[in-house]
Tab-separated table of C-alpha atoms in Angstrom:
chain	number	residue	atom	x	y	z
A	1	MET	CA	-136.347	130.960	96.787
A	2	PHE	CA	-138.036	133.920	98.583
A	3	TYR	CA	-136.846	135.252	101.926
A	4	ARG	CA	-138.714	137.541	104.138
A	5	TYR	CA	-136.886	139.431	107.069
A	6	GLN	CA	-138.473	138.991	110.084
A	7	GLU	CA	-135.680	139.083	112.977
A	8	TRP	CA	-137.211	140.465	116.092
A	9	LYS	CA	-133.936	139.934	117.842
A	10	ASP	CA	-132.871	143.028	115.858
A	11	ARG	CA	-135.773	144.921	117.565
A	12	LEU	CA	-137.466	145.549	114.065
A	13	HIS	CA	-140.871	144.322	112.664
A	14	ASN	CA	-141.085	143.957	109.007
A	15	PHE	CA	-144.662	144.624	108.032
A	16	ASN	CA	-144.721	144.377	104.137
A	17	ASP	CA	-141.109	144.218	103.091
A	18	HIS	CA	-141.466	148.218	102.740
A	19	ILE	CA	-142.561	149.503	106.101
A	20	ILE	CA	-140.402	148.185	108.983
A	21	LEU	CA	-141.219	149.308	112.456
A	22	ASP	CA	-138.922	149.495	115.226
A	23	ILE	CA	-140.013	147.184	118.246
A	24	SER	CA	-139.770	150.410	120.630
A	25	LEU	CA	-142.128	152.252	118.310
A	26	CYS	CA	-144.657	149.321	118.507
A	27	LEU	CA	-144.565	149.241	122.073
A	28	THR	CA	-145.016	153.200	122.377
A	29	LEU	CA	-148.045	152.902	119.884
A	30	ARG	CA	-149.466	150.288	122.462
A	31	ASN	CA	-148.849	152.601	125.405
A	32	LEU	CA	-150.387	155.568	123.725
A	33	LEU	CA	-153.434	153.543	122.836
A	34	GLN	CA	-153.824	152.672	126.489
A	35	VAL	CA	-154.204	156.293	127.391
A	36	HIS	CA	-156.509	156.922	124.536
A	37	THR	CA	-154.249	158.426	121.994
A	38	SER	CA	-155.004	157.318	118.589
A	39	VAL	CA	-152.496	156.126	115.952
A	40	ASN	CA	-153.450	158.971	113.805
A	41	ARG	CA	-152.375	161.405	116.616
A	42	ALA	CA	-149.295	159.521	117.267
A	43	VAL	CA	-148.049	159.650	113.693
A	44	GLU	CA	-148.960	163.288	113.561
A	45	PHE	CA	-146.897	163.958	116.687
A	46	LEU	CA	-143.909	162.049	115.242
A	47	GLN	CA	-144.165	163.903	111.932
A	48	LEU	CA	-143.996	167.167	113.762
A	49	THR	CA	-141.302	166.090	116.247
A	50	THR	CA	-138.969	164.623	113.434
A	51	GLY	CA	-139.802	166.623	110.489
A	52	ILE	CA	-140.068	163.353	108.544
A	53	GLU	CA	-143.065	162.481	106.639
A	54	PHE	CA	-144.531	159.010	107.610
A	55	PRO	CA	-146.519	156.649	105.901
A	56	PRO	CA	-150.454	157.026	106.022
A	57	PRO	CA	-151.616	156.423	109.538
A	58	GLU	CA	-153.786	153.738	108.291
A	59	THR	CA	-150.825	151.838	107.070
A	60	ILE	CA	-148.971	152.311	110.395
A	61	LEU	CA	-152.121	151.053	112.090
A	62	HIS	CA	-152.048	147.789	110.155
A	63	ALA	CA	-148.414	147.301	110.654
A	64	TYR	CA	-148.961	147.770	114.386
A	65	LEU	CA	-151.707	145.396	114.332
A	66	GLN	CA	-149.665	142.689	112.599
A	67	PHE	CA	-147.182	143.207	115.579
A	68	GLU	CA	-149.838	142.677	118.029
A	69	ALA	CA	-151.381	139.662	116.094
A	70	LEU	CA	-147.940	137.855	116.268
A	71	THR	CA	-147.474	138.952	119.985
A	72	ASP	CA	-148.178	136.481	122.786
A	73	HIS	CA	-150.208	138.521	125.254
A	74	GLU	CA	-150.607	137.651	129.115
A	75	TYR	CA	-153.595	140.047	129.761
A	76	LYS	CA	-156.086	137.744	131.529
A	77	TYR	CA	-159.195	140.174	131.537
A	78	SER	CA	-159.654	139.361	135.106
A	79	CYS	CA	-159.295	141.602	138.229
A	80	PRO	CA	-157.070	140.226	140.890
A	81	THR	CA	-159.624	142.109	143.502
A	82	CYS	CA	-162.946	141.166	141.972
A	83	GLY	CA	-161.862	137.587	140.632
A	84	ASP	CA	-162.822	135.982	137.446
A	85	TYR	CA	-166.771	136.527	138.116
A	86	PRO	CA	-167.287	139.894	139.702
A	87	PRO	CA	-170.492	140.410	141.888
A	88	VAL	CA	-170.925	143.924	140.420
A	89	VAL	CA	-170.218	145.005	136.861
A	90	ILE	CA	-170.440	148.030	134.997
A	91	MET	CA	-171.914	148.018	131.346
A	92	GLY	CA	-171.443	150.797	128.812
A	93	VAL	CA	-171.025	151.405	125.092
A	94	HIS	CA	-168.083	153.460	123.235
A	95	LYS	CA	-170.185	154.756	120.285
A	96	GLN	CA	-167.125	156.887	118.785
A	97	THR	CA	-166.403	153.480	116.996
A	98	ALA	CA	-169.678	153.156	115.537
A	99	SER	CA	-169.867	151.005	112.234
A	100	PRO	CA	-170.497	152.632	108.886
A	101	LEU	CA	-172.027	149.568	107.775
A	102	SER	CA	-175.716	149.344	106.981
A	103	GLY	CA	-178.027	146.127	107.473
A	104	ASN	CA	-177.731	145.378	103.709
A	105	ASP	CA	-173.881	145.268	103.912
A	106	ILE	CA	-173.902	142.343	106.782
A	107	GLU	CA	-174.125	138.794	105.523
A	108	LYS	CA	-177.394	137.071	106.848
A	109	PRO	CA	-177.082	133.902	109.049
A	110	PRO	CA	-178.189	130.573	107.830
A	111	GLY	CA	-181.525	129.399	108.686
A	112	ASN	CA	-180.145	126.967	111.340
A	113	PHE	CA	-178.109	129.573	113.064
A	114	LYS	CA	-178.876	129.713	116.867
A	115	GLY	CA	-176.638	132.559	117.909
A	116	GLU	CA	-173.638	130.374	119.071
A	117	VAL	CA	-170.124	131.374	117.736
A	118	ASN	CA	-166.854	129.745	118.506
A	119	LEU	CA	-164.919	132.676	120.280
A	120	GLU	CA	-161.424	131.368	119.751
A	121	GLU	CA	-162.026	130.475	115.970
A	122	PHE	CA	-163.239	133.948	115.217
A	123	TRP	CA	-160.638	135.900	116.919
A	124	GLU	CA	-157.927	133.592	115.451
A	125	SER	CA	-159.444	134.226	111.948
A	126	LEU	CA	-159.175	138.081	112.656
A	127	SER	CA	-155.515	137.771	113.783
A	128	LYS	CA	-154.817	135.978	110.504
A	129	GLU	CA	-156.437	138.788	108.622
A	130	MET	CA	-154.238	141.399	110.602
A	131	ILE	CA	-151.108	139.247	109.678
A	132	SER	CA	-151.925	138.647	106.028
A	133	ARG	CA	-152.331	142.518	105.416
A	134	GLY	CA	-148.514	142.560	105.186
A	135	PHE	CA	-148.565	139.896	102.367
A	136	VAL	CA	-151.285	140.918	100.032
A	137	ALA	CA	-150.689	143.420	97.377
A	138	ASN	CA	-153.176	146.531	97.337
A	139	GLY	CA	-156.321	145.739	95.384
A	140	ARG	CA	-155.766	142.077	95.549
A	141	HIS	CA	-158.295	139.712	97.153
A	142	ASP	CA	-157.218	138.568	100.643
A	143	LEU	CA	-158.167	135.043	101.302
A	144	PHE	CA	-157.940	135.617	105.072
A	145	ALA	CA	-160.229	138.495	105.036
A	146	VAL	CA	-163.308	138.058	107.629
A	147	PRO	CA	-166.155	139.734	106.375
A	148	PRO	CA	-168.907	141.166	108.705
A	149	SER	CA	-171.592	138.440	109.282
A	150	TYR	CA	-174.010	137.500	112.147
A	151	HIS	CA	-173.035	133.897	112.296
A	152	PHE	CA	-169.326	134.522	112.567
A	153	TRP	CA	-168.748	137.461	114.750
A	154	ALA	CA	-167.960	136.985	118.293
A	155	PRO	CA	-167.475	139.008	121.488
A	156	TRP	CA	-164.340	138.593	123.620
A	157	ILE	CA	-164.558	137.296	127.046
A	158	GLY	CA	-161.689	136.416	129.177
A	159	LYS	CA	-160.750	132.571	129.225
A	160	ASN	CA	-161.390	132.350	132.971
A	161	THR	CA	-164.754	134.137	132.975
A	162	ARG	CA	-166.495	132.637	129.908
A	163	HIS	CA	-168.320	129.436	130.229
A	164	SER	CA	-166.700	128.073	127.001
A	165	ASP	CA	-165.275	128.767	123.806
A	166	THR	CA	-168.856	128.911	122.353
A	167	VAL	CA	-170.400	132.278	123.083
A	168	LEU	CA	-173.620	133.870	122.227
A	169	ASN	CA	-174.260	136.667	119.416
A	170	THR	CA	-177.926	137.003	118.890
A	171	GLU	CA	-177.730	140.350	117.265
A	172	PHE	CA	-179.546	139.123	114.143
A	173	GLU	CA	-182.721	139.000	115.996
A	174	LYS	CA	-182.544	142.774	116.639
A	175	VAL	CA	-185.428	144.826	115.323
A	176	THR	CA	-183.948	146.959	112.659
A	177	GLU	CA	-184.450	150.557	111.836
A	178	GLU	CA	-186.377	149.336	108.651
A	179	ARG	CA	-188.540	147.109	110.565
A	180	LEU	CA	-189.490	149.962	112.982
A	181	ARG	CA	-190.248	152.134	110.147
A	182	GLU	CA	-192.561	149.683	108.749
A	183	GLU	CA	-194.456	149.352	111.905
A	184	LEU	CA	-194.467	153.135	112.161
A	185	PHE	CA	-196.391	153.726	108.918
A	186	LYS	CA	-198.936	151.233	110.015
A	187	GLN	CA	-199.902	153.231	113.135
A	188	LYS	CA	-203.055	155.411	113.523
A	189	ASP	CA	-202.755	159.048	113.332
A	190	ASP	CA	-203.483	159.745	117.040
A	191	VAL	CA	-200.680	157.290	117.934
A	192	ILE	CA	-198.393	158.976	115.638
A	193	GLN	CA	-199.377	162.391	116.893
A	194	SER	CA	-198.400	161.073	120.503
A	195	LEU	CA	-195.314	159.518	119.600
A	196	CYS	CA	-194.319	163.073	118.161
A	197	HIS	CA	-195.094	164.629	121.482
A	198	GLU	CA	-193.107	161.796	123.392
A	199	CYS	CA	-190.251	162.454	121.197
A	200	ALA	CA	-190.460	166.207	121.261
A	201	VAL	CA	-190.861	166.355	117.574
A	202	GLU	CA	-193.097	169.104	115.903
A	203	SER	CA	-196.775	167.377	115.737
A	204	THR	CA	-198.580	169.939	113.339
A	205	GLY	CA	-198.799	169.099	109.650
A	206	SER	CA	-199.977	166.177	107.635
A	207	ARG	CA	-199.592	162.474	108.357
A	208	SER	CA	-196.772	162.338	105.967
A	209	ASP	CA	-195.071	165.305	107.457
A	210	LEU	CA	-195.122	163.655	110.910
A	211	LEU	CA	-193.961	160.433	109.671
A	212	LEU	CA	-190.991	162.140	107.810
A	213	ARG	CA	-190.188	163.891	111.241
A	214	LEU	CA	-190.316	160.712	113.265
A	215	SER	CA	-188.063	158.922	110.644
A	216	ASP	CA	-185.630	161.548	110.772
A	217	GLU	CA	-185.610	161.590	114.546
A	218	MET	CA	-185.178	157.796	114.444
A	219	LYS	CA	-182.457	157.795	112.370
A	220	SER	CA	-180.661	160.524	114.193
A	221	ARG	CA	-181.019	158.684	117.661
A	222	SER	CA	-179.873	155.100	116.113
A	223	ALA	CA	-176.281	155.267	115.770
A	224	THR	CA	-175.022	152.234	114.129
A	225	GLY	CA	-173.174	149.794	116.306
A	226	GLY	CA	-170.303	150.681	118.779
A	227	TRP	CA	-168.186	148.616	121.182
A	228	GLY	CA	-170.344	147.089	124.295
A	229	VAL	CA	-168.035	146.754	127.411
A	230	ILE	CA	-168.528	144.823	130.714
A	231	MET	CA	-166.005	145.890	133.659
A	232	CYS	CA	-165.757	145.557	137.375
A	233	PRO	CA	-165.779	148.614	139.723
A	234	CYS	CA	-162.024	148.713	139.525
A	235	GLY	CA	-162.171	149.465	135.766
A	236	ILE	CA	-160.789	146.091	134.581
A	237	VAL	CA	-162.431	144.958	131.255
A	238	TYR	CA	-163.965	141.526	131.316
A	239	SER	CA	-165.620	141.420	127.921
A	240	LEU	CA	-165.846	143.329	124.808
A	241	LYS	CA	-168.367	143.173	121.935
A	242	CYS	CA	-168.405	144.901	118.645
A	243	SER	CA	-171.965	145.447	117.528
A	244	PHE	CA	-173.328	146.338	113.904
A	245	GLN	CA	-176.545	147.720	114.972
A	246	ALA	CA	-177.544	150.199	117.564
A	247	GLU	CA	-177.089	148.879	121.120
A	248	SER	CA	-179.852	147.217	123.155
A	249	HIS	CA	-180.121	145.162	126.142
A	250	ARG	CA	-179.663	141.959	123.925
A	251	ASP	CA	-176.042	143.079	123.393
A	252	PHE	CA	-175.148	142.649	127.106
A	253	ALA	CA	-177.504	139.698	127.810
A	254	ASP	CA	-175.376	137.778	125.176
A	255	LEU	CA	-172.182	138.723	127.166
A	256	LEU	CA	-173.453	138.005	130.531
A	257	LEU	CA	-175.199	134.621	129.437
A	258	SER	CA	-171.601	133.788	127.917
């Protein structure tokens, strides 16, 4: 018989039978994240304050996320002033969380995929993955892992704001950097020179030189992914979307239409 200690009444959260967090520490990490202090910084602070070496910050983060995945949250993603459907919204992108994945790392959608994803099923699957990290030994395959894919990757929109649990994610229809490069190489010399001027890129040299400079400029500007956010003027977040590719109007259109 296997017994796993998990008694929250003792104010302890057991991550993997080796790392056990005090509940007050979990709540402290939550509050620090809400004031834009990362778990890495929090662990560094605790080590400097106590003089005790902590587990790696990534492990502490996984333990904290498991705690949150097991917690029933009451946050409604809705502003008491602006209501469930604010007449004015502010849209922005948080690029510091840009994805390290390339287009080749992401599973392609099936041919009949129309850009509709069940939000509740997706986020429930992510919660299960966070919980399972405490049960799966390092190096072993996690049956609950959620691989990046266009057809099972959903934004989060508050329950009272979204039309239904089925939301849009049409990111697979974005024009990729590879496609842009292919189109660039098809252009005539005068068009390429004009693009160099518009992008403030040196326009002297051979056609190959210009194409190489434009490709480098395109790569430097096209940060991969990030968090798309929609909030009301009061600063209350209504929806979040994690993108694989550089942000575009399509990301926010998906959120607004959902």
